[in-house]
mmCIF file of C-alpha atoms and ligand atoms in Angstrom:
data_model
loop_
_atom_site.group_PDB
_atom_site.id
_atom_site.type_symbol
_atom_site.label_atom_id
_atom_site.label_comp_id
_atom_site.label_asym_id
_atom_site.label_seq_id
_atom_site.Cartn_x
_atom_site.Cartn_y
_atom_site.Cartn_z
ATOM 1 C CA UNK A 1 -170.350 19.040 -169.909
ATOM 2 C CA UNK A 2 -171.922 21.279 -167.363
ATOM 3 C CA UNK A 3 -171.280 24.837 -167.216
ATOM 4 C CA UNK A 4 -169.140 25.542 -163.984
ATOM 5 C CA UNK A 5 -165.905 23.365 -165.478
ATOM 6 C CA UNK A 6 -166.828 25.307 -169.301
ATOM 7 C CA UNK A 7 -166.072 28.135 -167.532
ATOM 8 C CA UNK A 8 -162.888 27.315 -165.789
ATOM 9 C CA UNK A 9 -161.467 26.052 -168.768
ATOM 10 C CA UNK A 10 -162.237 29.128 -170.507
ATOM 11 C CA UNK A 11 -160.814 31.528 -167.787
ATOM 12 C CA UNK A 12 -157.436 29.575 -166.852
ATOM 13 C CA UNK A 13 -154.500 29.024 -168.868
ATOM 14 C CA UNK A 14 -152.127 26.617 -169.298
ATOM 15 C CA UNK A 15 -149.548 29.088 -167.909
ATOM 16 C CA UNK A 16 -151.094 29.219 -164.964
ATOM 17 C CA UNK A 17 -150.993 25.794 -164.406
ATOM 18 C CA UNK A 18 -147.710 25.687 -164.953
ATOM 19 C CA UNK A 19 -146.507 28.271 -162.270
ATOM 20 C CA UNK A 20 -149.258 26.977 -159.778
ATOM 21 C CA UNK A 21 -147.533 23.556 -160.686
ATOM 22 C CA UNK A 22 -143.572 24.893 -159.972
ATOM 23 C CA UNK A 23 -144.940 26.695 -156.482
ATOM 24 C CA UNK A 24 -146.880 23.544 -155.282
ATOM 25 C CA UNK A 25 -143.591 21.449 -155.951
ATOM 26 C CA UNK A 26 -141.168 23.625 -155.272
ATOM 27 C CA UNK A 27 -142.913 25.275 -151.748
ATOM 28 C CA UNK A 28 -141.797 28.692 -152.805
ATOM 29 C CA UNK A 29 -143.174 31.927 -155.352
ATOM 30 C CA UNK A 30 -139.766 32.913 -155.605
ATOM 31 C CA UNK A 31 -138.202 29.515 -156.459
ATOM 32 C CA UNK A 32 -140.942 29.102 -158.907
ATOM 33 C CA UNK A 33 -140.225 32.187 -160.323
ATOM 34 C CA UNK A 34 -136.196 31.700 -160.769
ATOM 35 C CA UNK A 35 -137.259 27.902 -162.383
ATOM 36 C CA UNK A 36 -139.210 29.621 -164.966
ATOM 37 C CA UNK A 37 -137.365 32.399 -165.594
ATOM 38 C CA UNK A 38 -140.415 34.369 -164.296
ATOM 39 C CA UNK A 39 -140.019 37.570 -162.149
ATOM 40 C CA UNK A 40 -142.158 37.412 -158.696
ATOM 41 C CA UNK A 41 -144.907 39.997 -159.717
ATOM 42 C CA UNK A 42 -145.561 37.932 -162.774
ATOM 43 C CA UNK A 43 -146.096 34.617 -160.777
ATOM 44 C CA UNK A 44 -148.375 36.024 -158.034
ATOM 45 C CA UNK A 45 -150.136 38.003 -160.775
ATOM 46 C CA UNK A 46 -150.372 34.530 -162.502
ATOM 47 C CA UNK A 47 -151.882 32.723 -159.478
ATOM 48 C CA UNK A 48 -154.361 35.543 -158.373
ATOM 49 C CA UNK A 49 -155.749 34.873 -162.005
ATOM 50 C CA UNK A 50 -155.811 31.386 -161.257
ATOM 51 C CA UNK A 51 -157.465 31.346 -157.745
ATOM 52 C CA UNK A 52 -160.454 34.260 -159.485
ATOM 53 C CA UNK A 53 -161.122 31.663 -162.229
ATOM 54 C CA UNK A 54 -161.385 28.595 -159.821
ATOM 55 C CA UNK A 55 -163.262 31.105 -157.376
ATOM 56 C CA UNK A 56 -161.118 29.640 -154.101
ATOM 57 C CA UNK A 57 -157.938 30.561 -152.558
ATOM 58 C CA UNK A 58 -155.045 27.759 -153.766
ATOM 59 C CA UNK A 59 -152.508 28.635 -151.114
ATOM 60 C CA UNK A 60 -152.208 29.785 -147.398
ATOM 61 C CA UNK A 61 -149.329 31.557 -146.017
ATOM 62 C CA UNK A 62 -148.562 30.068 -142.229
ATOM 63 C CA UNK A 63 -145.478 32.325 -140.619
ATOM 64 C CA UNK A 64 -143.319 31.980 -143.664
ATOM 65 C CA UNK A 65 -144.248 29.206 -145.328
ATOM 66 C CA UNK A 66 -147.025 29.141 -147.539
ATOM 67 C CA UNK A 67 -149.289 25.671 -147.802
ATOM 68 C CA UNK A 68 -152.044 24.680 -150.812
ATOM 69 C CA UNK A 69 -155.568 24.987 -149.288
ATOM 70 C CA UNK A 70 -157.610 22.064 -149.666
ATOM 71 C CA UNK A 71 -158.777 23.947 -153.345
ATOM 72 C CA UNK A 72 -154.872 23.860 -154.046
ATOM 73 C CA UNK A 73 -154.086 20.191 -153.590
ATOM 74 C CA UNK A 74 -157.156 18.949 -155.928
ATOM 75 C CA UNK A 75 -156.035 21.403 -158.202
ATOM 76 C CA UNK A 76 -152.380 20.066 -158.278
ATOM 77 C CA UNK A 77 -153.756 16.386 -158.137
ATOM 78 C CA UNK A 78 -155.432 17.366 -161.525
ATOM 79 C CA UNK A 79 -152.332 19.194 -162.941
ATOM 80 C CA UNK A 80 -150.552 16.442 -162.854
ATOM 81 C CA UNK A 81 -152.589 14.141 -164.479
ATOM 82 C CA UNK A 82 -153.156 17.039 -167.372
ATOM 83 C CA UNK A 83 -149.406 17.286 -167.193
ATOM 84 C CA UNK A 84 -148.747 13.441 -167.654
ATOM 85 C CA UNK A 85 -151.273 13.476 -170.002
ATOM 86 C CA UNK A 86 -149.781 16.165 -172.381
ATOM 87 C CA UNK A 87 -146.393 14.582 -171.434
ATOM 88 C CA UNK A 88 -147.630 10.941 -173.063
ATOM 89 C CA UNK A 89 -149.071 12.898 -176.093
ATOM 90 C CA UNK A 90 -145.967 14.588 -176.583
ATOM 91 C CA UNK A 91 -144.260 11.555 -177.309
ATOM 92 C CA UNK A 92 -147.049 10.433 -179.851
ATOM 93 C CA UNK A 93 -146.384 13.763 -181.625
ATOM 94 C CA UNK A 94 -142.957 12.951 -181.978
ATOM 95 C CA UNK A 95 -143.316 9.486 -182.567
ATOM 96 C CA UNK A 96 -145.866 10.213 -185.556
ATOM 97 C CA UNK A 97 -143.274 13.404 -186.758
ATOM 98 C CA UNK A 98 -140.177 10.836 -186.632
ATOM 99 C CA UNK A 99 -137.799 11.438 -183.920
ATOM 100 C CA UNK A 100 -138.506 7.839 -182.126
ATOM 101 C CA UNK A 101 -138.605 6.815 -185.678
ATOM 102 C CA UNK A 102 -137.167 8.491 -188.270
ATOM 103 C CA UNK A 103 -134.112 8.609 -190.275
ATOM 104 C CA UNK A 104 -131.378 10.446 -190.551
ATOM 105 C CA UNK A 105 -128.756 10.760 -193.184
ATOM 106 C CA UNK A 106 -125.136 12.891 -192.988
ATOM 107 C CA UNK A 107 -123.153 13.714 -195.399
ATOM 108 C CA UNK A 108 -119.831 14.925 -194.670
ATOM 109 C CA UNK A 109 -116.252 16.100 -196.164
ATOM 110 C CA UNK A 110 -113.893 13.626 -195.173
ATOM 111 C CA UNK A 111 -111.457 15.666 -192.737
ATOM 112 C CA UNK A 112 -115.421 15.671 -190.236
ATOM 113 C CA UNK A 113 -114.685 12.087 -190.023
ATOM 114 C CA UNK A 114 -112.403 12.611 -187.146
ATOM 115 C CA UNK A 115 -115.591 14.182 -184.960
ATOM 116 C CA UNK A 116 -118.677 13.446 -186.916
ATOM 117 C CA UNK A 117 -118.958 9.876 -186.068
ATOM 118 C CA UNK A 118 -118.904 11.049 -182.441
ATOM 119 C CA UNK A 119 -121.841 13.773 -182.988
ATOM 120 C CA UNK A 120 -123.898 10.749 -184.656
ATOM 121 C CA UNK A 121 -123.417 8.256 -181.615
ATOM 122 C CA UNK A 122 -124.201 11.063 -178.940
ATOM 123 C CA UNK A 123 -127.086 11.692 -181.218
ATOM 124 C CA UNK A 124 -128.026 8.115 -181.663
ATOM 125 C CA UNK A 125 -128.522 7.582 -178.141
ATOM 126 C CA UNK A 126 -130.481 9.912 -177.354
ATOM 127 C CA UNK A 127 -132.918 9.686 -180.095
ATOM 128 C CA UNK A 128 -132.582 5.455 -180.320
ATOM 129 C CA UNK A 129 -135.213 5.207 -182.634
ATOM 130 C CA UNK A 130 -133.560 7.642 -185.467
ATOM 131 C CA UNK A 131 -131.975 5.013 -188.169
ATOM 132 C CA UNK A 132 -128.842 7.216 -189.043
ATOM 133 C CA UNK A 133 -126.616 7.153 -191.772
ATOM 134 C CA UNK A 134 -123.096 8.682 -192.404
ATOM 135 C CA UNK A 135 -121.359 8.943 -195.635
ATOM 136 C CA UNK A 136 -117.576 10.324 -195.991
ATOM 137 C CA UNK A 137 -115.959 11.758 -199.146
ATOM 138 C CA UNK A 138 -114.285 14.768 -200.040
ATOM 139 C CA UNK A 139 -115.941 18.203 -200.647
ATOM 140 C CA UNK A 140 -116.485 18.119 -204.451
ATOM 141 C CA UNK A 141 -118.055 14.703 -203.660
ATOM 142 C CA UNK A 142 -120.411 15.632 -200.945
ATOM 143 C CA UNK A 143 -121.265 19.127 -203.281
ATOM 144 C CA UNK A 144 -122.629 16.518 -205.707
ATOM 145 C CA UNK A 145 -124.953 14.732 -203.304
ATOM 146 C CA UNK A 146 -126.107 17.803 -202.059
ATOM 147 C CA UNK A 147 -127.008 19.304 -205.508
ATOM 148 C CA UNK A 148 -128.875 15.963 -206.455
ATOM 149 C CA UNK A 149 -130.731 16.525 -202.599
ATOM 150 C CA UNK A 150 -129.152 12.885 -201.495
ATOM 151 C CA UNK A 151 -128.878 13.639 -197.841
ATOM 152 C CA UNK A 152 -131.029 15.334 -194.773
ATOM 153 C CA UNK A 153 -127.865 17.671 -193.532
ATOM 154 C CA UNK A 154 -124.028 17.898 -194.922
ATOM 155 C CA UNK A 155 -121.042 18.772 -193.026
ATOM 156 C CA UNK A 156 -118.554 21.315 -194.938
ATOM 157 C CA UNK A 157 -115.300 23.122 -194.041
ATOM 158 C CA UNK A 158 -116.770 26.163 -195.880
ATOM 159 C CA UNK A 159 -120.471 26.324 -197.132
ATOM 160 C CA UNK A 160 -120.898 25.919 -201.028
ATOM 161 C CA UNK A 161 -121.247 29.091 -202.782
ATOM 162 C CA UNK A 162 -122.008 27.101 -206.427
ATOM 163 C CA UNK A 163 -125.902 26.599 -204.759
ATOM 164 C CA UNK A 164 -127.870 28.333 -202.540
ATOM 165 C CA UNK A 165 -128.040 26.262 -198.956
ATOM 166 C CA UNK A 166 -128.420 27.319 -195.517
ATOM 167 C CA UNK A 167 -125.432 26.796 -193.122
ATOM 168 C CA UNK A 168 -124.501 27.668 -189.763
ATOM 169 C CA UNK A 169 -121.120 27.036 -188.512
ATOM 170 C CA UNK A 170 -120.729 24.740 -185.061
ATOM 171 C CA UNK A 171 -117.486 24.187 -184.641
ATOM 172 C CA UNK A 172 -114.087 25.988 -184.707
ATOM 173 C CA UNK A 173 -111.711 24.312 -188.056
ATOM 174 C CA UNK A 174 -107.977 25.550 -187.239
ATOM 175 C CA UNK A 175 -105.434 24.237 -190.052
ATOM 176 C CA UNK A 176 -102.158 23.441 -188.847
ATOM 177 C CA UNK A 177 -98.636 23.509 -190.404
ATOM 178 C CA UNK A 178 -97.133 19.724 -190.420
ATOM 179 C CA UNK A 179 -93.522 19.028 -190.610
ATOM 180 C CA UNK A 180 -91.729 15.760 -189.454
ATOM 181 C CA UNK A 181 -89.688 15.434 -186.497
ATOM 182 C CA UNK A 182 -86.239 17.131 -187.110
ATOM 183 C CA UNK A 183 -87.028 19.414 -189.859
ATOM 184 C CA UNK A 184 -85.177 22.746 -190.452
ATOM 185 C CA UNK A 185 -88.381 24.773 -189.660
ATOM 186 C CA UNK A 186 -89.142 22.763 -186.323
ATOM 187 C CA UNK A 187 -88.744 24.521 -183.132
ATOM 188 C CA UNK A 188 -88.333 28.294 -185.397
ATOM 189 C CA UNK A 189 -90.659 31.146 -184.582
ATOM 190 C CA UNK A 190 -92.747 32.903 -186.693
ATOM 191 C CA UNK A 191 -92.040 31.014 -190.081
ATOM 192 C CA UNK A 192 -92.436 33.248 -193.034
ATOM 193 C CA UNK A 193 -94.868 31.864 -195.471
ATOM 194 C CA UNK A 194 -92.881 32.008 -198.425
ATOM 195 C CA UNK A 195 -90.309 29.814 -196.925
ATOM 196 C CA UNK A 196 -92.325 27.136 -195.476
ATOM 197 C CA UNK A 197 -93.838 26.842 -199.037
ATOM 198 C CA UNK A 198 -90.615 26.119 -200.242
ATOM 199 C CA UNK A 199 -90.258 22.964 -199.084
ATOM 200 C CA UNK A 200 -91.332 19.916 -200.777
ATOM 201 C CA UNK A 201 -95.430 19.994 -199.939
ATOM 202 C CA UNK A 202 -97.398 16.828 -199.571
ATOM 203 C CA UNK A 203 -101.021 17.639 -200.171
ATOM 204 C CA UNK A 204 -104.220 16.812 -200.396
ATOM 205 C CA UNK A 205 -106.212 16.241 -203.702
ATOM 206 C CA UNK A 206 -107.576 18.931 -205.723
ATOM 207 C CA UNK A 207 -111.568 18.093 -204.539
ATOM 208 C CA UNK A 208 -110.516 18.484 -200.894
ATOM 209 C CA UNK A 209 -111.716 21.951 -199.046
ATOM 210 C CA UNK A 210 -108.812 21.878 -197.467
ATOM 211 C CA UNK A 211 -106.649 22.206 -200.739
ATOM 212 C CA UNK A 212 -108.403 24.759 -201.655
ATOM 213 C CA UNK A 213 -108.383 27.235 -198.356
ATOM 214 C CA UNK A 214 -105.043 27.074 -198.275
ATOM 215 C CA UNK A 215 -104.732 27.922 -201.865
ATOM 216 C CA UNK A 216 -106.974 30.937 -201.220
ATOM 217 C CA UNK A 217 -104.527 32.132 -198.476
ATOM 218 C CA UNK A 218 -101.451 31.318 -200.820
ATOM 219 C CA UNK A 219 -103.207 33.380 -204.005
ATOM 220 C CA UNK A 220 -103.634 36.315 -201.423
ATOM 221 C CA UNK A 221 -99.984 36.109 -200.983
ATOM 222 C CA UNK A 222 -98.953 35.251 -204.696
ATOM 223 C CA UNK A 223 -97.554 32.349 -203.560
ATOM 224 C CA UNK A 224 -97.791 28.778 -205.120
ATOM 225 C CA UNK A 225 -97.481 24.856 -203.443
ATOM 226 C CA UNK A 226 -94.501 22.973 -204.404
ATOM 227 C CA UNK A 227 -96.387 19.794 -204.376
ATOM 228 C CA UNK A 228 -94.366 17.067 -204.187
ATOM 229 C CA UNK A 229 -97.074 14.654 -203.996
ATOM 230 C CA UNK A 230 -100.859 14.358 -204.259
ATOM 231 C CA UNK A 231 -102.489 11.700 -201.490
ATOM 232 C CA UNK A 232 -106.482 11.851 -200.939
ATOM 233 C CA UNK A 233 -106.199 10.772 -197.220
ATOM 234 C CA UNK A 234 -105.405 12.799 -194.150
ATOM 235 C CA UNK A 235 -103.917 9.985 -192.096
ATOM 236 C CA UNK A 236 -101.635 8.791 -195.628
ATOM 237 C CA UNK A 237 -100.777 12.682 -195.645
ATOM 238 C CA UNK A 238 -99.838 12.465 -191.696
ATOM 239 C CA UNK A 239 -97.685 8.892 -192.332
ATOM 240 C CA UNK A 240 -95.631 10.605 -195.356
ATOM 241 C CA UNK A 241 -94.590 13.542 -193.560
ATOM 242 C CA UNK A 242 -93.607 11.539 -190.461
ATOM 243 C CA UNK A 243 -91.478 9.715 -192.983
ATOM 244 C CA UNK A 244 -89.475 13.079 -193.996
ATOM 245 C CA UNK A 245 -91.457 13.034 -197.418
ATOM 246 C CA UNK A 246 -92.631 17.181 -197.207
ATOM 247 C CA UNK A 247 -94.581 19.072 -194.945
ATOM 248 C CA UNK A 248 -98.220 19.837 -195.159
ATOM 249 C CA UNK A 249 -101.012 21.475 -193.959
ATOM 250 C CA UNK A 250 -103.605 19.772 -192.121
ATOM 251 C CA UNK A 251 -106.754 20.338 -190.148
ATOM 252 C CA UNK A 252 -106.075 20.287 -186.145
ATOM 253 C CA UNK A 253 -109.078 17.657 -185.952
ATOM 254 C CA UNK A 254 -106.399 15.101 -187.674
ATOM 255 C CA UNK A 255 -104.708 14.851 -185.169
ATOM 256 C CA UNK A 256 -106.871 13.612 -182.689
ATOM 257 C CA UNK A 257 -105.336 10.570 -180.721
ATOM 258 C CA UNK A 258 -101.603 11.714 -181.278
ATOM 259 C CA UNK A 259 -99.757 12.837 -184.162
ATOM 260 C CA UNK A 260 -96.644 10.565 -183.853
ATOM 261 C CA UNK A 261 -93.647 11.657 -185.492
ATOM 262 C CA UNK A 262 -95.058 14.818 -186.756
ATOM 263 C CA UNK A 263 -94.529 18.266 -185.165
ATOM 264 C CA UNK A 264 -96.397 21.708 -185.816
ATOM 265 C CA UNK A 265 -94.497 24.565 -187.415
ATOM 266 C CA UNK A 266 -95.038 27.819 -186.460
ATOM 267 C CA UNK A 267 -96.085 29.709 -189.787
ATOM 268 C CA UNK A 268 -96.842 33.368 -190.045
ATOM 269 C CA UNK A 269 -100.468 33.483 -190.836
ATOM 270 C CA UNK A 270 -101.102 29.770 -189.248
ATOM 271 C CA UNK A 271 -103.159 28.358 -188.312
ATOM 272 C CA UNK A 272 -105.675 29.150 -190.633
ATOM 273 C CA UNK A 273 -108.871 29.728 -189.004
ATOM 274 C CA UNK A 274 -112.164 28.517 -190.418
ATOM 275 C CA UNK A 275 -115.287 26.571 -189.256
ATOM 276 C CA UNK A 276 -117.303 23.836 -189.870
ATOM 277 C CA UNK A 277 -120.963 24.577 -190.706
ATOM 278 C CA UNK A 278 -123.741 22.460 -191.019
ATOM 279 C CA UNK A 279 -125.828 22.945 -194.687
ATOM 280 C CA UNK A 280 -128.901 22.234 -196.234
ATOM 281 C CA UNK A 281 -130.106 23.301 -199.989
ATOM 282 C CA UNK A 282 -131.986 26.496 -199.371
ATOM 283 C CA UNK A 283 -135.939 25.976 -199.543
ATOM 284 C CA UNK A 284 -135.426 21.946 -198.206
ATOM 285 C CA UNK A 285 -138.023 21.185 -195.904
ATOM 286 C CA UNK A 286 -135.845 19.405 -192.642
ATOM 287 C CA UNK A 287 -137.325 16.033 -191.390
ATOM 288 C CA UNK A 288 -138.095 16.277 -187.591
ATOM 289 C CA UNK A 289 -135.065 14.371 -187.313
ATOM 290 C CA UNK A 290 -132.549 16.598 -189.028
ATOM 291 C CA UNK A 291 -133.687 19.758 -187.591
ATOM 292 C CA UNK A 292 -133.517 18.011 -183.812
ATOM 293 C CA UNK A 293 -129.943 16.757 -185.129
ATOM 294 C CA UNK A 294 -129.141 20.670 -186.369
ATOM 295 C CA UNK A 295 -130.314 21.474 -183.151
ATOM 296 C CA UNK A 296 -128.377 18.927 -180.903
ATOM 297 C CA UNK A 297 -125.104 20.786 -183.299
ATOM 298 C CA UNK A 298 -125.739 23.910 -182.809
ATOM 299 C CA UNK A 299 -126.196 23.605 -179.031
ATOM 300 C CA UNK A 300 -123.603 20.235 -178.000
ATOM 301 C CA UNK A 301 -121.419 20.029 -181.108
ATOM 302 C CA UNK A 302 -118.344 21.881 -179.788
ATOM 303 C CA UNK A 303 -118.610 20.739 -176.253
ATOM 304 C CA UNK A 304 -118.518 16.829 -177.514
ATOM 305 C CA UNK A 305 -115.932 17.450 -180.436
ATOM 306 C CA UNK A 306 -113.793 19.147 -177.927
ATOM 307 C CA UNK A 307 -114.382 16.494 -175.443
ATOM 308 C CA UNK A 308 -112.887 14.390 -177.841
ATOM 309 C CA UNK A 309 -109.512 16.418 -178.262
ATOM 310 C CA UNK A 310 -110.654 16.979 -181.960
ATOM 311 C CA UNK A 311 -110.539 20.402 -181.593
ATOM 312 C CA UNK A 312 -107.016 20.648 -180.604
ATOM 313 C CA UNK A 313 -104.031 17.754 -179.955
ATOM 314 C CA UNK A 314 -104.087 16.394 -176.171
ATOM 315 C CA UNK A 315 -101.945 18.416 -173.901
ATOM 316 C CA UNK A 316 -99.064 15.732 -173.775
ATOM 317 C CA UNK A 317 -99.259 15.602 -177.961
ATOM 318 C CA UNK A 318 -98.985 19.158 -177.799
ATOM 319 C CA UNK A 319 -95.870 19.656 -175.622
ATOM 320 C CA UNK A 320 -93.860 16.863 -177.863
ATOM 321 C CA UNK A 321 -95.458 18.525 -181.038
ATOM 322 C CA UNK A 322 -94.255 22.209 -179.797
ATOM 323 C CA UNK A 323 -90.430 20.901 -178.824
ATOM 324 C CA UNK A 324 -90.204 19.125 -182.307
ATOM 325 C CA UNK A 325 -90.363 15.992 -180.708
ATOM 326 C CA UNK A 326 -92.485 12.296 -181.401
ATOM 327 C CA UNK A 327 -94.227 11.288 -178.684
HETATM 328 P P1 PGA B 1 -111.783 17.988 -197.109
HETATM 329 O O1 PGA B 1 -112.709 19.166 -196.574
HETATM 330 O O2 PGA B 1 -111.785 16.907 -196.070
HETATM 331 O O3 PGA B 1 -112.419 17.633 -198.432
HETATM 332 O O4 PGA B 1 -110.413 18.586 -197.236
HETATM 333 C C1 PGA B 1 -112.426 19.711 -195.342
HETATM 334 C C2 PGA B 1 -112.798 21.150 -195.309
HETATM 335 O O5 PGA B 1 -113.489 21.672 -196.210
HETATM 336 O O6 PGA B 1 -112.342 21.755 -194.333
#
């Protein structure tokens, strides 16, 4: 190595590079400076550093536009080749740390079926090489796998407070009232609680999170379920009350697609807002590919669960579900 390039290397930074990069492609300090979220003083204080380490001027302002001197357009031959360079390792890095080829296993309560499988796919193709895995049961269920450390990341309603986990919520969780088409409390405003649980209730099994936060909400009330009938399925809970059996209360995510025969009551208190949050046993060390997929949650999830109508019926469900009406 001889000295002179030593003592570049030792004088310039990478940031520098980087906004003498943006200016040379972009023909402008303050476009560069809006791309990088940079304010102007900081870029031109950024390239005067540059041109005193490389000892020549790198640009050359003609009227109003400014050109790279003949120091400037070796320099941003050589950036780019140091930036496709860094570029190609970055792939290596995540190659070797298991995003191109990792794994990726979900466990979630069963009522996330209705937007999880969605997440996955969107997930799935960006990251082809992650090998993912989903596995659906109810809450009490998925509380076991996590407690034996089965799964990368788990999907809940409402974050386990029987072990100590991480969670942050993604994604809004309404529950809705349920009643089938022509019922006395279709079409009636403002419902009071204590009535709507009078009527025969179909619900859920005792495992399922979604028993149990409506149970919470009942106890605060001292009110109890007049179950008529315990079914672990959402969609066997939707077909019963579309066949008069009982209302019930459901998350809004079931009813992506159409809720036929069904209508939503208007309950005091409903619906029920809650989240769902994305958990990990505290201390668990995340695989490249579960944090990237926490990551892809946190920052997509809504957007593509929405996109899907999960988070609420589609508007021409809506209007029949509103009048009382199937579709
Ligand atoms: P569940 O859980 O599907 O077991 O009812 C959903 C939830 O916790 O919201």
């Amino acid at each position: 190595m001889d000295q002179p390039r030593l003592g570049l290397r030792r004088h310039m930074s990478l940031r520098q590079l980087e906004v003498f990069e943006a200016i040379a492609r972009l023909g402008s300090f303050t476009r560069a400076a809006h791309a990088l979220h940079l304010t102007q003083p900081t870029v031109s204080m950024q390239i005067k550093k540059l041109s005193d380490a490389v000892g020549l001027p790198l640009f050359e302002q003609v009227g109003k536009r400014i050109y790279l001197t003949e120091a400037g357009q070796a320099l941003h031959a050589s950036c780019r080749e140091m930036f496709d360079t860094l570029d190609r390792f970055e792939m290596t890095a995540a190659n070797m740390m298991g995003l191109t080829q990792g794994r990726l296993r979900l466990a979630v309560v069963t009522t996330a079926k209705y937007f999880a499988p969605r997440l996955l796919g969107g997930f799935c193709e960006r990251f082809p090489g992650v090998d993912a895995s989903l596995k659906v049961t109810n809450r009490e269920r998925v509380l076991e796998r996590l407690q034996e450390n089965q799964d990368d990341l788990y999907i809940f309603g409402q974050p386990p407070a029987e072990v100590e986990v991480e969670a942050v919520s993604f994604l809004r969780n309404p529950l809705v009232a349920l009643g089938p088409v022509g019922h006395p409390l279709a079409g009636r405003a403002r419902v009071p609680l204590a009535e709507f649980v009078g009527y025969p209730f179909l619900a859920r099994e005792p495992g399922s999170g979604t028993r149990r936060a409506l149970e919470r909400v009942l106890n605060e009330h001292g009110l109890e379920l007049n179950v008529r009938m315990e079914l672990g399925s959402n969609e066997a809970i939707k077909q019963s009350v579309a066949a008069g059996m009982g209302v019930s209360v459901l998350s809004q995510h079931t009813l992506v697609g159409g809720a036929h025969d069904v209508c939503l009551l208007d309950v005091e208190g409903f619906p029920i807002e809650r989240q769902w949050y994305v958990v990990y046993p505290k201390g668990k060390q995340l695989s490249v590919a579960a944090r990237a997929f926490q990551d892809y949650l946190l920052a997509e999830g809504s957007q593509i669960a929405d996109a899907a109508g999960t988070a609420r019926p589609n508007p021409r469900d809506r209007k029949a579900l509103r009048r009382g009406k199937a579709k």
